[in-house]
Short mmCIF file of C-alpha atoms in Angstrom, two decimals:
data_model
loop_
_atom_site.label_atom_id
_atom_site.label_comp_id
_atom_site.label_asym_id
_atom_site.label_seq_id
_atom_site.Cartn_x
_atom_site.Cartn_y
_atom_site.Cartn_z
CA MET A 1040 140.49 105.07 60.27
CA VAL A 1041 141.08 108.72 59.23
CA VAL A 1042 140.33 108.92 55.50
CA GLY A 1043 140.88 112.96 54.99
CA THR A 1044 142.29 115.79 56.45
CA GLU A 1045 143.32 119.24 54.69
CA PHE A 1046 145.61 121.92 56.03
CA ARG A 1047 144.86 125.35 54.50
CA ASP A 1048 146.67 128.48 54.36
CA GLY A 1049 145.79 131.24 56.64
CA SER A 1050 144.32 132.88 54.24
CA VAL A 1051 141.30 130.68 53.56
CA ASN A 1052 138.28 130.50 55.39
CA PRO A 1053 138.08 127.38 57.32
CA GLY A 1054 134.42 127.01 56.36
CA TYR A 1055 135.17 126.83 52.62
CA GLY A 1056 134.21 123.91 50.69
CA GLN A 1057 133.78 121.31 53.73
CA LEU A 1058 130.52 119.56 52.21
CA GLU A 1059 132.23 118.92 48.86
CA GLU A 1060 135.22 117.67 50.68
CA LEU A 1061 133.09 115.29 52.88
CA LYS A 1062 131.82 114.21 49.50
CA ARG A 1063 134.94 113.55 48.20
CA VAL A 1064 135.97 111.66 50.89
CA LEU A 1065 133.25 109.48 51.08
CA SER A 1066 133.28 108.64 47.42
CA CYS A 1067 137.37 107.22 48.12
CA THR A 1068 136.45 105.61 51.38
CA PRO A 1069 137.12 102.06 51.24
CA GLU A 1070 134.82 99.08 50.60
CA GLY A 1071 133.79 97.49 53.90
CA VAL A 1072 133.41 100.60 55.41
CA GLU A 1073 129.87 100.88 56.95
CA LYS A 1074 129.36 103.91 59.16
CA ILE A 1075 131.01 107.21 58.64
CA LYS A 1076 131.19 109.96 61.95
CA TYR A 1077 132.27 113.56 61.37
CA ARG A 1078 134.17 115.67 63.69
CA SER A 1079 134.92 119.25 62.92
CA ASP A 1080 135.66 122.41 64.89
CA SER A 1081 133.29 125.39 64.75
CA ALA A 1082 134.15 125.99 61.20
CA GLY A 1083 131.79 123.07 60.68
CA ASP A 1084 128.78 124.51 61.93
CA GLN A 1085 126.95 125.33 58.38
CA THR A 1086 123.70 124.29 57.62
CA GLY A 1087 124.12 122.88 54.53
CA LEU A 1088 126.88 120.17 55.66
CA LEU A 1089 124.94 119.47 58.89
CA LYS A 1090 121.65 118.78 57.22
CA TYR A 1091 123.38 116.60 54.41
CA CYS A 1092 124.74 114.25 57.33
CA ALA A 1093 121.65 114.09 59.82
CA LYS A 1094 119.31 113.86 56.65
CA GLY A 1095 121.08 110.65 55.71
CA GLU A 1096 121.70 112.22 52.23
CA ASN A 1097 124.46 110.11 51.20
CA GLU A 1098 123.23 106.94 49.09
CA ARG A 1099 125.75 104.59 50.50
CA PHE A 1100 126.03 105.40 54.27
CA GLY A 1101 122.89 107.16 55.20
CA VAL A 1102 122.90 109.42 58.50
CA ILE A 1103 126.28 110.46 59.19
CA ASP A 1104 126.84 110.86 62.93
CA PHE A 1105 128.64 114.50 63.41
CA THR A 1106 130.51 116.14 66.27
CA LEU A 1107 131.24 119.85 66.35
CA PHE A 1108 133.74 121.40 69.05
CA CYS A 1109 133.21 124.69 70.04
CA PRO A 1110 133.70 127.11 72.82
CA VAL A 1111 130.93 126.50 75.29
CA GLY A 1112 129.85 129.24 77.44
CA ASP A 1113 126.60 129.38 79.51
CA GLY A 1114 124.47 131.30 76.99
CA PHE A 1115 125.36 128.57 74.73
CA ARG A 1116 124.89 125.71 77.17
CA GLU A 1117 121.26 126.83 77.92
CA ALA A 1118 120.07 127.37 74.40
CA VAL A 1119 121.29 123.57 74.04
CA LYS A 1120 119.20 122.19 77.17
CA ALA A 1121 116.33 124.24 75.64
CA VAL A 1122 115.85 121.86 72.40
CA PRO A 1123 113.94 118.63 72.67
CA GLU A 1124 116.20 115.42 72.33
CA LYS A 1125 114.22 114.34 69.19
CA SER A 1126 114.74 117.86 67.17
CA SER A 1127 116.44 116.56 64.37
CA ASP A 1128 113.28 115.33 62.79
CA SER A 1129 112.72 119.56 62.16
CA LEU A 1130 116.15 119.54 59.87
#
């Protein structure tokens, strides 16, 4: 179920207000929804937003699984491989 989406004019930074928008969408999510997953392009690569999801700061939903889509080059791929599997504890 998609609960929120937003089209922006070209002059608006794509990362602007994403955490606030996520919180707004969560506040109007129908009862009975127990799990939230967040999907974004590279504009969602924001420390505050990702920590909010990973640390389970939302009282109702706890940890929010997230996926970010971005171009994957060799340098990025190697950097990801170097991160230990259980690194979310350091967030």
